[in-house]
Each structure stands twice: as structure tokens, then as C-alpha cells.
PDB file of C-alpha atoms in Angstrom:
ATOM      1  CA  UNK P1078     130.463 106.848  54.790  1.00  0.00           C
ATOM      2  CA  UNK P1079     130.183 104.636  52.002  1.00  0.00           C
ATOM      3  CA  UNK P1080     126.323 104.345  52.663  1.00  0.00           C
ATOM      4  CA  UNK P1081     125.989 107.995  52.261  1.00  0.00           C
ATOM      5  CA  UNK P1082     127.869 108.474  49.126  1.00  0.00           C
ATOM      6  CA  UNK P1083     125.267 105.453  47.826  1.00  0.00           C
ATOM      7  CA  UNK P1084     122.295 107.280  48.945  1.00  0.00           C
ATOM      8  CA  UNK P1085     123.608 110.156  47.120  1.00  0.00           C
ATOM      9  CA  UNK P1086     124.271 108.597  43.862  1.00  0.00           C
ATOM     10  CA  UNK P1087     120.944 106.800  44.886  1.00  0.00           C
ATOM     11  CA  UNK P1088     118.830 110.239  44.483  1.00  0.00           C
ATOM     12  CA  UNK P1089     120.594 111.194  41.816  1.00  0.00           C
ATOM     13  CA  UNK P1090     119.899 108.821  39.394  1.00  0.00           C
ATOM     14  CA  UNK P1091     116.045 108.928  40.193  1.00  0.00           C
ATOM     15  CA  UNK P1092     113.361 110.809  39.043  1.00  0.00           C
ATOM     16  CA  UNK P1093     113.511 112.917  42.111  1.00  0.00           C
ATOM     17  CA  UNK P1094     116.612 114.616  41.524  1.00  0.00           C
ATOM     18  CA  UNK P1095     115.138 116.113  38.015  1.00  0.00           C
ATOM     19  CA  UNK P1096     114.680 119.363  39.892  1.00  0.00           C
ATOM     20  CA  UNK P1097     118.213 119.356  40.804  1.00  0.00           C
ATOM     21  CA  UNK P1098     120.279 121.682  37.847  1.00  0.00           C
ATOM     22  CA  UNK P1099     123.235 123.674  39.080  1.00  0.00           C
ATOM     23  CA  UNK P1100     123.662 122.100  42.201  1.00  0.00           C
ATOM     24  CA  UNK P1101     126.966 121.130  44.068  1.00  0.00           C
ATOM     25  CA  UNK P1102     126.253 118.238  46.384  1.00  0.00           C
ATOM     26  CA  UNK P1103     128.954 118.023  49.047  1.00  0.00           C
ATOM     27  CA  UNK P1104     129.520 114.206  50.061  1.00  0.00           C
ATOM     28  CA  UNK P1105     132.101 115.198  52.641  1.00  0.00           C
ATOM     29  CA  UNK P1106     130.941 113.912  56.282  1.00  0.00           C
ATOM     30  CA  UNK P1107     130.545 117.141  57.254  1.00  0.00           C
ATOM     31  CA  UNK P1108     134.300 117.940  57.217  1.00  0.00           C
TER      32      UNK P1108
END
């Protein structure tokens, strides 16, 4: 959902994703 994809890019662009290097996020709904 649209929601999701917002968390997503949410976390991203904090401070908590900083741990985060060479990962592939999949923002598919589980399809």
C-alpha cells in the first residue's frame, strides 16, 4: 500500500537506517 511504501521511505531517511548498506528492501505486498 501506499502507507507502506511511506513507512519505508520513512526509515530510510532516518538515522535508524544508517546500519542499513547493501540492502535490497522489497516494497512488494508480499507478491
Amino acid at each position: 500500500t501506499a502507507e507502506e511504501i511511506a513507512e519505508a521511505i520513512y526509515w530510510l531517511a532516518s538515522d535508524k537506517s544508517s546500519y542499513a548498506t547493501g540492502t535490497t528492501i522489497d516494497l512488494s505486498g508480499g507478491r
